[in-house]
Amino acid sequence: MPGSRTGRPPVQRAPGRPPAARSRRGNPLLRLYTRAQKAWDRPLTAYYLVLGSSLLITVLGLVMVYSASQITALQMSLPGSYFFRKQFLAAAIGGALLLAASRMPVRLHRALAYPMLAGSVFLMVLVQVPGIGRAVNGNQNWISVGGPFQLQPSEFGKLALVLWGADLLARKQDKNLLAQWKHMLVPIVPVTFMLLGLIMLGGDMGTAIILTAILFGLLWLAGAPTRLFVGVLSVAATLGVILIKTSPNRMARFACIGATEPGTGANSCWQAVHGIYALASGGIFGSGLGASVEKWGQLPEAHTDFIFAVTGEELGLAGTLSVLALFAALGYAGIRVAGRTEDPFVRYAAGGVTTWITAQAVINIGAVLGLLPIAGVPLPLFSYGGSALLPTMFAVGLLIAFARDEPGARAALAMRQPRFGRKRAAVRGSAGAAGPRRWNTMRRRAAARSSGER
């Protein structure tokens, strides 16, 4: 081996890494993508996504309800924080329901399906009883529960349909009955049409559309064939066209899709156009929290159906995209829970809740953007309304419970908790062993100090 100039043998260098490995390590975008992919594949990702996105949507919704409802409250000679306090109370109760639902076992959720369906049907029948039901904005879908509080039973009907439909389809799948079309359709389709009839008696077509979306979501998860979907969709579409054609109010809402001028008289598209004005004036980062102009009487229902427009005006494009990203994360997590479970009830219930929240968000935001007719449905977890917030938060608690119950998530939680418990147990054990000796030493020192020893 030839020597070097110093007379020492040359240093043998380690073989270099392959060029692909060096490029992968040196590319920050590729490293970021790899880390993100590993994070998405973790067993607790769905759990954290459901919990984090739902809480962020609720908290941001409380802030926007407070901002968007102040002027409306003052115009009604009420304190400026009136609607915020009611929404905060509903959020606190909903948080307790979310926690309870997230800790319930699956068998208890299945046991609640039939009582919840029966209770929802009973309350929806009471809505149509004169003297009990109340009309709001032309829709007879409310019950007064005392004082300023009102209850909309059709909102709880969504949750009841999800739980009952998931339990029904899961039991039929266990008996291998879903291969027959009559078991696929009966009794879930007749019961859903009964709920739709009770809702349409009050004139609330927006909620009826959400229930129809939940039905289609459950049938799709159950593996319904395409011809069955076409048949059910044809019946639903025919009934929808008849209901729209026979109502001038609904025809006017369809005429406002894509409108750019408020109009006058029967052709007025005031709410739809001023929602666009609010979004357009927000710019990239908005005019600032609380600085909306449209909420000063120009935009009707600024804190309920059109709160997304006020969000765009005050928080700008950045705020609206953040809300959309949170709903996308919640929808992705729900799909992941439904796709990874082996329990048919969990799959149907998670898919039904995800369909419900996603479809309602799309309909509300599409109406604000002028892409869909105004259906009068609130933005889930975001708009003002305790009757809509309570069942939605319970449904989110369902998703959290199902995400925690995934095999991988259950194993990850089981590995995390005992390790902490063993550490604390070891600390307590060592303290217990040295406890009597340390206590005796401290007692002797105290006696020595009291006797004057130094």
mmCIF file of N, CA and C in Angstrom, residues 59-107:
data_model
loop_
_atom_site.group_PDB
_atom_site.id
_atom_site.type_symbol
_atom_site.label_atom_id
_atom_site.label_comp_id
_atom_site.label_asym_id
_atom_site.label_seq_id
_atom_site.Cartn_x
_atom_site.Cartn_y
_atom_site.Cartn_z
ATOM 1 N N VAL A 59 -65.124 26.382 19.538
ATOM 2 C CA VAL A 59 -64.597 27.591 20.175
ATOM 3 C C VAL A 59 -64.632 28.772 19.199
ATOM 4 N N LEU A 60 -64.193 28.554 17.969
ATOM 5 C CA LEU A 60 -64.255 29.627 16.981
ATOM 6 C C LEU A 60 -65.695 30.031 16.700
ATOM 7 N N GLY A 61 -66.608 29.052 16.724
ATOM 8 C CA GLY A 61 -68.020 29.375 16.553
ATOM 9 C C GLY A 61 -68.551 30.249 17.665
ATOM 10 N N LEU A 62 -68.139 29.982 18.903
ATOM 11 C CA LEU A 62 -68.570 30.835 20.024
ATOM 12 C C LEU A 62 -68.082 32.269 19.831
ATOM 13 N N VAL A 63 -66.840 32.416 19.384
ATOM 14 C CA VAL A 63 -66.303 33.764 19.148
ATOM 15 C C VAL A 63 -67.097 34.478 18.064
ATOM 16 N N MET A 64 -67.391 33.788 16.976
ATOM 17 C CA MET A 64 -68.112 34.418 15.880
ATOM 18 C C MET A 64 -69.580 34.662 16.217
ATOM 19 N N VAL A 65 -70.185 33.792 17.023
ATOM 20 C CA VAL A 65 -71.558 34.045 17.469
ATOM 21 C C VAL A 65 -71.613 35.320 18.299
ATOM 22 N N TYR A 66 -70.639 35.503 19.172
ATOM 23 C CA TYR A 66 -70.600 36.719 19.985
ATOM 24 C C TYR A 66 -70.428 37.953 19.113
ATOM 25 N N SER A 67 -69.578 37.846 18.100
ATOM 26 C CA SER A 67 -69.339 38.992 17.239
ATOM 27 C C SER A 67 -70.530 39.280 16.327
ATOM 28 N N ALA A 68 -71.143 38.229 15.765
ATOM 29 C CA ALA A 68 -72.194 38.426 14.761
ATOM 30 C C ALA A 68 -73.555 38.730 15.368
ATOM 31 N N SER A 69 -73.766 38.402 16.642
ATOM 32 C CA SER A 69 -75.105 38.535 17.233
ATOM 33 C C SER A 69 -75.283 39.786 18.076
ATOM 34 N N GLN A 70 -74.243 40.562 18.289
ATOM 35 C CA GLN A 70 -74.371 41.721 19.169
ATOM 36 C C GLN A 70 -75.392 42.727 18.646
ATOM 37 N N ILE A 71 -75.299 43.064 17.378
ATOM 38 C CA ILE A 71 -76.196 44.081 16.810
ATOM 39 C C ILE A 71 -77.640 43.579 16.815
ATOM 40 N N THR A 72 -77.833 42.311 16.469
ATOM 41 C CA THR A 72 -79.179 41.746 16.486
ATOM 42 C C THR A 72 -79.771 41.785 17.880
ATOM 43 N N ALA A 73 -78.969 41.467 18.894
ATOM 44 C CA ALA A 73 -79.459 41.507 20.271
ATOM 45 C C ALA A 73 -79.816 42.922 20.691
ATOM 46 N N LEU A 74 -78.993 43.889 20.338
ATOM 47 C CA LEU A 74 -79.286 45.275 20.705
ATOM 48 C C LEU A 74 -80.528 45.788 19.986
ATOM 49 N N GLN A 75 -80.722 45.371 18.740
ATOM 50 C CA GLN A 75 -81.932 45.777 18.019
ATOM 51 C C GLN A 75 -83.193 45.206 18.645
ATOM 52 N N MET A 76 -83.067 44.078 19.333
ATOM 53 C CA MET A 76 -84.200 43.466 20.021
ATOM 54 C C MET A 76 -84.300 43.916 21.478
ATOM 55 N N SER A 77 -83.553 44.980 21.834
ATOM 56 C CA SER A 77 -83.538 45.524 23.202
ATOM 57 C C SER A 77 -83.075 44.486 24.211
ATOM 58 N N LEU A 78 -82.090 43.711 23.828
ATOM 59 C CA LEU A 78 -81.497 42.693 24.686
ATOM 60 C C LEU A 78 -80.031 43.040 24.916
ATOM 61 N N PRO A 79 -79.424 42.472 25.964
ATOM 62 C CA PRO A 79 -77.989 42.699 26.148
ATOM 63 C C PRO A 79 -77.182 42.190 24.950
ATOM 64 N N GLY A 80 -76.049 42.821 24.696
ATOM 65 C CA GLY A 80 -75.250 42.445 23.542
ATOM 66 C C GLY A 80 -74.745 41.015 23.588
ATOM 67 N N SER A 81 -74.558 40.480 24.782
ATOM 68 C CA SER A 81 -74.051 39.111 24.923
ATOM 69 C C SER A 81 -75.158 38.082 25.120
ATOM 70 N N TYR A 82 -76.402 38.447 24.799
ATOM 71 C CA TYR A 82 -77.547 37.560 25.073
ATOM 72 C C TYR A 82 -77.413 36.230 24.322
ATOM 73 N N PHE A 83 -77.222 36.293 23.020
ATOM 74 C CA PHE A 83 -77.134 35.064 22.223
ATOM 75 C C PHE A 83 -75.851 34.289 22.537
ATOM 76 N N PHE A 84 -74.783 35.017 22.846
ATOM 77 C CA PHE A 84 -73.537 34.320 23.198
ATOM 78 C C PHE A 84 -73.702 33.522 24.475
ATOM 79 N N ARG A 85 -74.373 34.092 25.471
ATOM 80 C CA ARG A 85 -74.541 33.372 26.738
ATOM 81 C C ARG A 85 -75.378 32.115 26.549
ATOM 82 N N LYS A 86 -76.421 32.202 25.731
ATOM 83 C CA LYS A 86 -77.224 31.009 25.461
ATOM 84 C C LYS A 86 -76.409 29.960 24.707
ATOM 85 N N GLN A 87 -75.617 30.384 23.747
ATOM 86 C CA GLN A 87 -74.798 29.445 23.003
ATOM 87 C C GLN A 87 -73.712 28.847 23.891
ATOM 88 N N PHE A 88 -73.146 29.645 24.782
ATOM 89 C CA PHE A 88 -72.122 29.126 25.694
ATOM 90 C C PHE A 88 -72.709 28.084 26.641
ATOM 91 N N LEU A 89 -73.930 28.333 27.115
ATOM 92 C CA LEU A 89 -74.595 27.345 27.961
ATOM 93 C C LEU A 89 -74.845 26.058 27.195
ATOM 94 N N ALA A 90 -75.302 26.182 25.952
ATOM 95 C CA ALA A 90 -75.522 24.987 25.134
ATOM 96 C C ALA A 90 -74.210 24.260 24.870
ATOM 97 N N ALA A 91 -73.127 25.012 24.655
ATOM 98 C CA ALA A 91 -71.831 24.375 24.431
ATOM 99 C C ALA A 91 -71.347 23.645 25.679
ATOM 100 N N ALA A 92 -71.611 24.214 26.859
ATOM 101 C CA ALA A 92 -71.216 23.544 28.098
ATOM 102 C C ALA A 92 -71.993 22.237 28.282
ATOM 103 N N ILE A 93 -73.301 22.281 28.033
ATOM 104 C CA ILE A 93 -74.100 21.054 28.117
ATOM 105 C C ILE A 93 -73.669 20.063 27.041
ATOM 106 N N GLY A 94 -73.415 20.585 25.840
ATOM 107 C CA GLY A 94 -72.950 19.719 24.761
ATOM 108 C C GLY A 94 -71.601 19.094 25.065
ATOM 109 N N GLY A 95 -70.720 19.844 25.752
ATOM 110 C CA GLY A 95 -69.441 19.265 26.146
ATOM 111 C C GLY A 95 -69.614 18.097 27.100
ATOM 112 N N ALA A 96 -70.577 18.224 28.028
ATOM 113 C CA ALA A 96 -70.855 17.103 28.929
ATOM 114 C C ALA A 96 -71.411 15.904 28.154
ATOM 115 N N LEU A 97 -72.281 16.176 27.167
ATOM 116 C CA LEU A 97 -72.804 15.086 26.339
ATOM 117 C C LEU A 97 -71.697 14.444 25.510
ATOM 118 N N LEU A 98 -70.781 15.276 24.988
ATOM 119 C CA LEU A 98 -69.663 14.727 24.213
ATOM 120 C C LEU A 98 -68.798 13.824 25.081
ATOM 121 N N LEU A 99 -68.509 14.271 26.301
ATOM 122 C CA LEU A 99 -67.685 13.461 27.198
ATOM 123 C C LEU A 99 -68.385 12.159 27.553
ATOM 124 N N ALA A 100 -69.706 12.249 27.824
ATOM 125 C CA ALA A 100 -70.447 11.032 28.165
ATOM 126 C C ALA A 100 -70.484 10.067 26.987
ATOM 127 N N ALA A 101 -70.732 10.599 25.776
ATOM 128 C CA ALA A 101 -70.796 9.725 24.604
ATOM 129 C C ALA A 101 -69.445 9.097 24.298
ATOM 130 N N SER A 102 -68.358 9.846 24.533
ATOM 131 C CA SER A 102 -67.031 9.305 24.246
ATOM 132 C C SER A 102 -66.623 8.214 25.227
ATOM 133 N N ARG A 103 -67.264 8.159 26.398
ATOM 134 C CA ARG A 103 -66.924 7.153 27.395
ATOM 135 C C ARG A 103 -67.904 5.977 27.414
ATOM 136 N N MET A 104 -68.985 6.082 26.667
ATOM 137 C CA MET A 104 -69.963 4.993 26.645
ATOM 138 C C MET A 104 -69.449 3.815 25.828
ATOM 139 N N PRO A 105 -69.721 2.603 26.261
ATOM 140 C CA PRO A 105 -69.387 1.447 25.410
ATOM 141 C C PRO A 105 -70.330 1.364 24.220
ATOM 142 N N VAL A 106 -69.928 0.616 23.217
ATOM 143 C CA VAL A 106 -70.718 0.513 21.989
ATOM 144 C C VAL A 106 -72.084 -0.110 22.265
ATOM 145 N N ARG A 107 -72.147 -1.076 23.147
ATOM 146 C CA ARG A 107 -73.438 -1.728 23.411
ATOM 147 C C ARG A 107 -74.445 -0.757 24.022
#
